[in-house]
Coordinates of C-alpha atoms and ligand atoms in Angstrom, one line a residue:
M262 CA -69.1 -7.4 74.2
A263 CA -66.2 -9.3 75.8
G264 CA -65.1 -11.3 78.8
P265 CA -67.5 -12.0 81.7
T266 CA -70.4 -10.1 79.8
H267 CA -70.4 -12.0 76.8
E268 CA -69.6 -15.4 79.2
I269 CA -73.0 -14.1 80.8
Y270 CA -74.8 -13.6 77.8
S271 CA -74.0 -16.9 76.3
L272 CA -74.9 -18.6 79.6
L273 CA -78.1 -17.2 79.9
R274 CA -79.5 -17.0 76.4
P275 CA -80.2 -20.8 75.6
R276 CA -83.0 -21.4 78.5
F277 CA -83.8 -17.4 79.7
K278 CA -87.4 -16.9 79.2
G279 CA -87.6 -13.0 80.0
D280 CA -85.5 -10.0 77.7
L281 CA -81.7 -10.0 78.1
L282 CA -81.1 -6.4 77.2
R283 CA -77.4 -4.9 76.3
P284 CA -76.5 -1.4 75.3
S285 CA -77.4 -2.0 71.6
D286 CA -80.7 -2.9 72.0
I287 CA -83.4 -0.5 71.9
E288 CA -85.1 -1.1 75.2
Y289 CA -81.8 -0.6 76.6
D290 CA -82.3 3.1 77.6
H291 CA -85.4 2.9 79.3
A292 CA -84.8 0.1 81.0
R293 CA -81.7 1.2 82.7
S294 CA -82.9 4.2 84.1
V295 CA -83.8 4.3 87.9
W296 CA -85.7 6.7 90.2
N297 CA -82.9 8.8 91.6
G298 CA -81.4 10.7 88.7
M299 CA -77.9 10.9 90.1
F300 CA -77.3 6.9 89.3
A301 CA -77.4 7.1 85.5
R302 CA -75.2 4.0 85.0
T303 CA -74.7 1.5 82.3
P304 CA -74.6 -1.8 83.1
A305 CA -73.2 -4.6 80.7
L306 CA -76.7 -6.6 80.6
I307 CA -80.3 -6.3 82.0
A308 CA -81.8 -9.6 82.7
R309 CA -85.5 -9.0 82.8
C310 CA -86.7 -12.2 84.6
A311 CA -90.0 -13.8 83.5
N312 CA -90.2 -16.3 86.2
V313 CA -88.4 -18.3 89.4
A314 CA -86.1 -20.0 86.8
D315 CA -84.9 -16.8 85.2
V316 CA -84.1 -15.6 88.4
Q317 CA -82.4 -19.0 89.1
S318 CA -80.4 -18.8 86.1
A319 CA -79.1 -15.3 86.4
V320 CA -77.9 -16.1 90.1
R321 CA -75.9 -19.1 88.6
A322 CA -74.6 -17.1 85.9
A323 CA -73.4 -14.2 88.2
A324 CA -72.0 -16.7 90.6
E325 CA -69.7 -18.1 87.9
T326 CA -68.9 -15.1 86.1
G327 CA -68.2 -13.0 89.3
I328 CA -69.4 -10.2 87.3
I329 CA -70.8 -7.4 89.5
T330 CA -74.8 -7.7 90.0
S331 CA -77.5 -5.6 91.4
V332 CA -81.1 -6.6 92.2
R333 CA -83.8 -4.6 90.9
C334 CA -87.5 -4.4 91.8
G335 CA -88.9 -1.0 91.7
G336 CA -85.7 0.6 91.0
H337 CA -86.4 3.1 94.3
S338 CA -83.1 2.7 96.1
L339 CA -82.2 6.2 97.5
A340 CA -78.6 5.1 97.1
G341 CA -79.1 3.8 93.8
F342 CA -78.2 0.1 94.5
S343 CA -80.3 -1.3 91.8
T344 CA -78.0 -0.3 88.9
C345 CA -74.1 -0.7 88.5
D346 CA -71.5 0.0 85.5
D347 CA -70.5 -2.8 83.8
G348 CA -72.6 -5.3 85.7
L349 CA -75.2 -7.5 85.4
V350 CA -78.9 -6.1 86.7
I351 CA -81.2 -8.6 87.9
D352 CA -84.2 -6.9 87.1
L353 CA -87.8 -8.3 88.4
S354 CA -90.1 -5.8 87.1
P355 CA -91.9 -8.5 84.8
M356 CA -92.8 -10.4 88.1
R357 CA -95.6 -8.5 88.9
H358 CA -98.4 -11.2 90.4
V359 CA -100.5 -10.6 93.2
H360 CA -102.8 -13.3 94.7
V361 CA -105.5 -12.4 97.3
D362 CA -107.5 -14.6 99.5
P363 CA -110.0 -12.8 101.0
Q364 CA -111.4 -15.6 103.2
S365 CA -108.4 -16.0 105.3
R366 CA -107.0 -12.2 104.6
R367 CA -103.7 -13.1 103.3
A368 CA -102.0 -12.3 100.0
R369 CA -98.4 -13.8 98.3
F370 CA -97.2 -11.5 95.6
S371 CA -94.2 -11.6 93.5
G372 CA -90.6 -10.0 94.3
G373 CA -91.1 -7.4 91.4
C374 CA -94.1 -5.8 92.7
L375 CA -94.9 -2.3 93.3
L376 CA -96.9 -0.9 96.1
G377 CA -99.5 0.3 93.8
S378 CA -100.0 -3.2 92.4
V379 CA -100.3 -4.8 95.8
D380 CA -102.8 -2.0 96.9
T381 CA -104.9 -2.8 94.1
A382 CA -105.2 -6.0 94.2
T383 CA -105.8 -6.2 98.1
Q384 CA -108.0 -3.2 97.8
K385 CA -110.7 -5.2 95.5
A386 CA -111.5 -7.7 98.6
G387 CA -111.6 -4.5 101.0
L388 CA -108.4 -5.2 102.5
V389 CA -105.0 -3.4 102.9
F390 CA -101.2 -4.5 103.5
P391 CA -99.2 -1.9 105.3
S392 CA -96.6 -0.7 103.1
G393 CA -95.0 2.9 102.1
V394 CA -96.6 6.3 101.0
V395 CA -95.8 6.5 96.8
S396 CA -97.4 3.9 94.8
H397 CA -94.3 3.5 92.6
T398 CA -92.2 2.5 95.0
G399 CA -91.1 -1.1 94.6
A400 CA -92.2 -3.4 97.4
G401 CA -89.5 -5.8 97.2
G402 CA -86.7 -3.3 98.1
L403 CA -89.5 -1.4 100.9
V404 CA -90.6 -4.7 102.8
L405 CA -87.0 -5.9 103.0
G406 CA -85.8 -3.0 104.5
G407 CA -88.5 -3.0 107.2
G408 CA -91.6 -0.7 105.6
T409 CA -92.7 2.2 107.3
G410 CA -96.1 4.3 106.0
W411 CA -99.5 5.7 106.9
L412 CA -100.5 2.4 108.4
T413 CA -97.6 1.6 110.7
R414 CA -99.0 2.7 113.8
R415 CA -102.2 0.8 113.0
F416 CA -100.8 -2.4 112.0
G417 CA -97.1 -2.1 112.0
L418 CA -94.5 -2.4 109.7
S419 CA -94.6 -4.2 106.4
C420 CA -92.0 -6.5 107.6
D421 CA -94.4 -7.2 110.5
N422 CA -97.0 -8.3 108.7
V423 CA -94.9 -10.7 106.2
E424 CA -95.5 -14.7 107.2
G425 CA -93.2 -16.2 105.1
F426 CA -90.4 -15.4 101.9
T427 CA -89.3 -17.8 99.1
L428 CA -86.2 -16.6 98.0
V429 CA -83.6 -17.7 95.5
T430 CA -80.2 -17.7 97.6
A431 CA -76.9 -17.2 96.3
D432 CA -75.9 -21.2 95.4
S433 CA -79.3 -20.5 93.2
S434 CA -81.3 -22.7 95.5
I435 CA -84.9 -22.0 96.3
V436 CA -85.6 -21.7 100.2
R437 CA -88.5 -20.7 102.4
A438 CA -88.4 -18.8 105.1
T439 CA -91.2 -18.5 108.2
A440 CA -91.8 -19.1 111.6
L441 CA -90.6 -22.5 111.5
E442 CA -88.7 -23.2 108.4
N443 CA -85.3 -21.5 108.3
P444 CA -86.1 -18.7 111.4
D445 CA -83.1 -17.4 111.7
L446 CA -83.2 -16.3 107.8
F447 CA -86.7 -15.6 108.5
W448 CA -85.7 -12.9 111.1
A449 CA -83.0 -11.7 109.0
L450 CA -85.1 -10.9 105.7
R451 CA -87.2 -8.6 108.1
G452 CA -85.3 -5.6 108.0
G453 CA -82.0 -7.0 106.7
G454 CA -82.8 -5.6 103.0
G455 CA -81.3 -7.7 99.9
N456 CA -78.4 -8.9 101.6
F457 CA -79.7 -12.7 101.9
G458 CA -80.8 -13.6 98.4
I459 CA -83.3 -12.6 95.6
V460 CA -87.0 -12.5 97.2
T461 CA -89.6 -14.2 94.5
E462 CA -92.5 -14.5 96.6
F463 CA -93.6 -12.6 99.8
Q464 CA -96.7 -14.2 101.9
V465 CA -98.2 -11.6 103.8
K466 CA -101.2 -10.7 105.9
L467 CA -104.0 -8.5 105.4
H468 CA -106.3 -6.2 107.3
P469 CA -110.1 -4.6 106.5
L470 CA -109.8 -1.0 105.3
T471 CA -111.4 0.9 102.5
S472 CA -111.5 4.7 103.5
V473 CA -109.2 7.3 105.9
L474 CA -110.0 10.4 107.2
L475 CA -107.0 12.9 106.1
A476 CA -106.6 16.4 107.3
E477 CA -103.8 18.6 105.9
G478 CA -102.7 22.1 106.9
L479 CA -99.7 24.4 106.8
T480 CA -97.9 26.4 109.9
P481 CA -96.1 29.9 108.9
E482 CA -92.4 30.0 110.1
H483 CA -93.2 31.9 113.3
G484 CA -95.4 28.9 114.5
I485 CA -93.1 26.4 113.5
G486 CA -91.2 25.8 117.0
P487 CA -94.4 25.7 118.8
L488 CA -96.0 23.3 116.7
L489 CA -92.9 20.5 116.9
E490 CA -93.4 21.0 120.7
Y491 CA -97.1 20.4 120.7
W492 CA -96.5 17.4 117.9
R493 CA -93.8 15.8 120.4
D494 CA -95.6 15.8 123.6
F495 CA -99.4 15.1 122.0
M496 CA -97.6 11.6 119.8
A497 CA -96.5 10.0 123.1
D498 CA -100.1 9.2 124.2
A499 CA -101.8 9.4 120.4
P500 CA -104.2 6.8 119.5
F501 CA -102.8 3.9 117.2
D502 CA -105.5 5.0 115.0
L503 CA -103.5 8.3 114.5
K504 CA -100.6 9.1 112.1
W505 CA -99.1 12.5 112.0
N506 CA -96.3 13.2 109.9
I507 CA -94.9 17.0 109.9
N508 CA -92.7 18.2 106.6
L509 CA -90.6 21.4 106.9
R510 CA -90.2 22.9 103.4
L511 CA -90.6 25.9 101.7
A512 CA -93.8 26.3 100.6
P513 CA -94.9 25.4 97.3
N514 CA -96.3 28.0 94.8
T515 CA -99.4 26.7 94.0
G516 CA -103.2 28.0 93.9
T517 CA -103.5 25.8 97.0
V518 CA -101.4 27.8 99.0
P519 CA -102.5 31.1 100.4
A520 CA -100.2 33.8 98.8
E521 CA -98.7 35.3 101.7
L522 CA -96.9 31.7 102.3
R523 CA -95.8 30.7 99.3
G524 CA -92.2 30.1 99.0
R525 CA -91.8 30.7 102.6
P526 CA -90.6 27.9 105.3
V527 CA -93.7 25.9 106.9
A528 CA -94.4 23.0 108.6
S529 CA -96.7 21.0 106.6
S530 CA -99.0 18.6 108.6
S531 CA -100.3 15.5 107.5
L532 CA -103.0 13.8 109.8
L533 CA -104.2 10.4 109.2
W534 CA -107.2 8.9 111.2
T535 CA -108.0 5.2 110.3
G536 CA -110.6 4.4 112.7
D537 CA -114.2 5.8 113.2
P538 CA -114.3 9.3 111.4
E539 CA -116.4 10.9 114.0
A540 CA -114.0 9.8 117.2
G541 CA -110.9 11.1 115.0
R542 CA -112.3 14.5 114.2
P543 CA -111.4 16.3 117.6
Y544 CA -107.8 15.1 117.1
L545 CA -107.3 16.4 113.8
N546 CA -109.5 19.5 114.7
R547 CA -106.8 20.7 117.3
A548 CA -103.9 19.7 115.4
L549 CA -105.3 21.8 112.1
S550 CA -105.9 24.8 114.9
L551 CA -102.3 24.9 114.8
C552 CA -102.0 25.7 111.1
N553 CA -102.9 28.6 109.0
P554 CA -106.7 28.6 108.7
G555 CA -106.4 29.0 104.5
S556 CA -104.1 26.0 104.2
V557 CA -106.5 23.5 106.2
R558 CA -108.2 20.9 104.5
S559 CA -110.1 17.5 105.6
N560 CA -111.6 14.9 103.6
L561 CA -112.9 11.3 103.8
L562 CA -110.9 9.5 100.9
P563 CA -110.6 6.0 99.5
F564 CA -107.7 4.4 100.9
L565 CA -106.2 4.0 97.2
D566 CA -106.3 7.5 96.8
L567 CA -104.6 8.0 99.9
Q568 CA -101.7 5.7 98.5
T569 CA -101.1 7.8 95.0
M570 CA -101.6 11.6 96.5
A571 CA -97.9 11.5 96.9
D572 CA -96.8 10.1 93.6
S573 CA -96.4 12.9 91.5
D574 CA -94.3 14.7 94.2
F575 CA -91.1 12.2 93.9
P576 CA -90.9 11.9 90.0
H577 CA -88.3 9.9 88.3
G578 CA -85.1 11.0 87.1
R579 CA -84.9 14.0 89.4
R580 CA -81.5 14.1 91.9
Y581 CA -82.1 13.3 95.5
Y582 CA -79.8 12.7 98.4
T583 CA -80.7 11.7 102.1
K584 CA -79.6 11.7 105.7
S585 CA -81.7 10.4 108.3
G586 CA -81.8 9.4 112.0
Y587 CA -83.5 8.6 114.8
F588 CA -84.2 10.9 118.1
T589 CA -85.6 9.4 121.5
H590 CA -86.8 13.0 122.6
L591 CA -87.0 16.4 120.7
D592 CA -85.4 18.6 123.2
H593 CA -85.6 22.6 122.6
S594 CA -82.4 23.1 121.0
T595 CA -82.7 20.5 118.6
I596 CA -86.2 21.9 117.5
N597 CA -84.4 25.4 117.4
L598 CA -82.0 23.5 114.9
L599 CA -84.9 22.3 112.7
V600 CA -86.3 25.6 112.9
H601 CA -82.7 27.2 111.7
A602 CA -82.2 24.1 108.6
V603 CA -86.0 24.8 107.2
S604 CA -85.0 28.6 106.7
T605 CA -81.3 27.8 105.1
I606 CA -83.1 24.8 102.2
P607 CA -81.4 25.3 99.2
S608 CA -84.1 23.9 96.6
S609 CA -88.1 24.0 96.2
D610 CA -88.5 20.6 96.4
T611 CA -86.3 19.5 99.3
M612 CA -87.5 18.7 102.7
I613 CA -87.2 17.6 106.2
E614 CA -89.5 14.7 106.8
L615 CA -90.4 14.0 110.7
A616 CA -92.6 11.0 111.3
Y617 CA -93.3 9.4 114.6
L618 CA -93.4 5.8 114.7
G619 CA -94.7 3.8 118.3
G620 CA -97.8 2.2 117.9
T621 CA -98.4 -1.0 117.1
A622 CA -94.5 -0.9 115.2
G623 CA -93.1 0.1 118.6
Q624 CA -94.9 -3.0 120.6
V625 CA -93.2 -5.6 118.7
P626 CA -90.2 -6.9 120.8
A627 CA -87.0 -5.6 119.1
D628 CA -85.4 -9.0 118.9
E629 CA -88.2 -10.3 117.2
T630 CA -87.0 -9.2 113.8
A631 CA -83.8 -7.9 112.4
F632 CA -85.3 -3.9 111.7
G633 CA -83.5 -0.9 113.3
D634 CA -84.6 0.8 116.6
R635 CA -88.3 0.5 117.3
S636 CA -87.6 2.2 120.6
A637 CA -86.9 5.8 119.8
P638 CA -90.0 6.9 117.9
F639 CA -88.7 10.3 116.0
V640 CA -87.9 9.4 112.8
L641 CA -86.1 12.3 110.8
T642 CA -84.9 12.3 107.2
L643 CA -83.5 15.4 105.3
L644 CA -84.6 14.5 101.7
A645 CA -82.4 16.8 99.2
A646 CA -84.1 17.0 95.8
W647 CA -83.0 19.4 93.2
D648 CA -82.9 19.0 88.9
Q649 CA -79.4 20.3 87.9
P650 CA -76.5 18.4 88.1
S651 CA -75.0 21.7 88.5
A652 CA -76.9 22.3 92.2
D653 CA -75.4 18.6 93.0
A654 CA -72.9 20.0 95.3
G655 CA -75.1 22.6 97.4
N656 CA -77.7 20.2 97.9
I657 CA -75.7 17.2 99.2
A658 CA -73.8 19.8 101.6
W659 CA -76.8 21.3 102.8
A660 CA -78.0 17.6 103.8
R661 CA -74.7 16.6 105.4
G662 CA -74.3 20.1 107.3
E663 CA -77.6 20.0 108.9
F664 CA -77.1 16.3 109.7
S665 CA -74.0 17.0 111.3
K666 CA -75.4 19.7 113.6
L667 CA -78.2 17.6 114.4
R668 CA -76.6 14.1 114.7
P669 CA -75.1 14.8 118.6
A670 CA -78.8 14.9 120.0
M671 CA -79.7 11.6 118.1
K672 CA -79.9 8.2 119.3
P673 CA -77.5 5.9 117.3
G674 CA -78.9 4.1 114.7
V675 CA -81.1 4.4 111.1
Y676 CA -83.4 3.1 109.2
V677 CA -81.3 1.2 106.2
N678 CA -84.2 2.2 103.7
F679 CA -83.6 6.1 104.1
M680 CA -79.7 5.7 104.2
S681 CA -77.4 7.5 100.8
G682 CA -74.9 5.1 99.3
D683 CA -72.1 6.5 100.8
E684 CA -72.7 5.4 104.5
Q685 CA -71.3 1.8 104.5
D686 CA -70.2 2.9 107.9
R687 CA -73.0 3.2 109.2
V688 CA -74.8 -0.2 108.4
P689 CA -73.6 -2.0 111.9
E690 CA -74.9 1.2 113.7
A691 CA -78.7 0.4 112.1
Y692 CA -78.6 -3.4 113.4
Q693 CA -76.8 -2.3 116.9
N694 CA -76.8 -5.4 119.0
R695 CA -78.3 -7.4 116.1
W696 CA -75.4 -7.1 114.3
D697 CA -73.5 -10.2 115.0
R698 CA -76.7 -12.5 114.3
M699 CA -77.0 -10.6 111.3
V700 CA -73.5 -11.5 110.0
A701 CA -73.7 -14.9 111.1
V702 CA -77.0 -15.5 108.5
K703 CA -75.3 -13.5 106.0
S704 CA -72.1 -15.8 106.0
H705 CA -74.4 -18.7 106.0
Y706 CA -76.3 -18.1 102.9
D707 CA -73.9 -15.6 101.1
S708 CA -70.4 -16.5 102.2
Q709 CA -68.9 -14.8 99.0
N710 CA -70.8 -11.6 99.2
L711 CA -72.6 -12.1 95.5
F712 CA -75.4 -9.9 96.8
R713 CA -73.3 -6.5 97.8
L714 CA -75.2 -3.9 96.3
N715 CA -77.1 -2.8 99.0
Q716 CA -76.8 -1.8 102.9
N717 CA -73.9 -4.4 102.9
I718 CA -73.5 -7.0 105.7
L719 CA -70.1 -8.4 105.1
P720 CA -69.7 -12.2 106.0
R721 CA -67.2 -13.5 107.6
T722 CA -65.1 -15.2 104.5
A723 CA -61.3 -14.4 104.3
T724 CA -61.8 -14.0 100.2
V725 CA -65.1 -11.9 100.3
K726 CA -66.0 -8.8 98.0
A727 CA -66.3 -5.7 99.5
P728 CA -69.3 -3.8 98.2
G729 CA -67.1 -1.1 95.8
Ligands
FAD1024 C1 -90.7 8.0 96.1 C2 -90.0 7.2 97.4 C3 -90.7 6.9 98.2 C4 -90.5 6.2 99.6 N1 -91.1 5.9 100.6 C5 -90.8 4.9 101.5 C6 -91.9 4.8 102.9 O1 -93.2 5.4 102.6 N2 -91.6 4.0 103.7 C7 -90.4 3.2 103.4 O2 -90.2 2.3 104.4 N3 -89.5 3.3 102.7 C8 -90.0 4.2 101.6 N4 -88.7 4.6 100.3 C9 -87.5 3.8 100.7 C10 -87.6 2.7 100.0 O3 -87.9 1.8 100.8 C11 -86.4 2.2 99.4 O4 -86.0 3.1 98.7 C12 -86.5 0.8 98.8 O5 -85.3 0.3 98.6 C13 -87.0 0.7 97.3 O6 -87.7 -0.9 97.0 P1 -87.2 -0.9 95.5 O7 -87.8 -2.2 95.5 O8 -88.0 0.2 94.8 O9 -86.0 -0.8 95.3 P2 -84.7 -1.4 93.9 O10 -84.0 0.1 93.7 O11 -85.5 -1.9 93.1 O12 -83.9 -2.3 95.3 C14 -83.5 -1.3 96.2 C15 -82.4 -2.4 97.0 O13 -83.6 -3.8 97.4 C16 -82.9 -5.0 97.0 N5 -84.1 -5.7 96.7 C17 -85.6 -4.9 96.0 N6 -86.2 -6.3 95.6 C18 -85.6 -7.3 95.9 C19 -86.4 -8.5 96.2 N7 -87.2 -9.1 95.8 N8 -85.5 -9.6 96.6 C20 -84.0 -9.6 97.0 N9 -83.7 -7.9 97.5 C21 -84.4 -6.9 96.6 C22 -82.3 -4.8 95.9 O14 -81.2 -5.6 95.9 C23 -81.8 -3.3 96.3 O15 -80.6 -3.8 97.3 C24 -89.4 5.6 99.6 C25 -88.4 5.6 98.5 C26 -88.7 6.4 97.3 C27 -87.7 6.5 96.4

């Protein structure tokens, strides 16, 4: 151990309450792994913070030594930002406290929480915080990027439900950001990702909900075009209680899938109704009539079951690559391109995810938060997933190729949490006319770009370090 690694270890060791893991430590191998198997990096030091003081010490030491630094909550960055080679990982995973106040319908949770820890605590009071669809995702990265999920249309984005942040900034001080305290920072944190500091606590609003109606069905290849046309037209006026996601994929080879569909291109619809179940059934039945009858399921289920049902579909360690963008409208030729794209999918776990935003999230004025576009309701994500390194080139080429065909019909813009690590040139596109304000807030709070392993906003500083 030499150079900055030795220096940073010596700086931290005397007062650090959590674990400091180096490559020779037994726990290191497990601690260094992140969700996306494409990023098997070897950091010089993993600082597992036990409390806010540890976070401050780690930030101070990182700034003093100049070592490349990543911040980890759930480790689910699609782009692999929460790890690095030969640098420092500030790991928040021991900081997973959730405090719920049922009376005021508010919660506070620590910066290292997974979505599952938040859901489990809030459901004990019959309340929900709108977040994402896989419970092992980190709340830290998800909320800071925006946060879309099953409840987005009903209650807004995750970031729309945050009332306050407590963070450790690049000079290692503790700063509060709310509508009244440091309002520019509060604005930027709602969509700006990890650019401004390390959030140690989120203060959020909650909503009453304990069960939902979920309907699922598969539409065979010949019906995908008409289904997408129906979905496009229907969602424009759909009630906010309804979320209808469509994944284009090869049907899994399992007993729940009709034999004639297995391994074939299908559209997999998931419809969620969060209001009175009886009022929702007619909408769900109409949509399900466009699916293969043998594939249709409909259930009233507890909210926690909804939030964990996709967990095993996105395992840790598999290899993933994404390309994402927005459409204002899905025209006939775009639908044809999508139908063709699913027929060329290179691996059985790859999918083309289509979501319709709008609803409550679409009603928040564009300049109220830093979050990317709310006006283009169709969100498309090409999510390539495979197991073997030998298949990297084929899968990445497929995602890039299909994206470039679809790109001319897209509206400029992208959701930062769905971007890959090779898209730094698209970061200004993600924020569009909010970009200059983002740069000003970044320049104020992190003028040396200490927090640069993220969809990075370069501060206006001559000596600044680029993401690299
Ligand atoms: C299986 C899976 C499902 C997903 N589902 C959804 C979904 O339903 N909706 C959605 O919107 N997104 C979803 N995403 C995308 C997700 O929002 C991002 O990958 C997000 O970055 C994950 O957060 P994390 O804390 O796990 O990431 P990490 O890899 O730990 O961190 C990612 C980035 O966030 C920063 N960061 C994390 N925590 C903090 C903190 N406390 N303070 C400051 N910076 C921090 C890090 O510096 C890093 O740049 C999903 C991703 C995966 C892998």
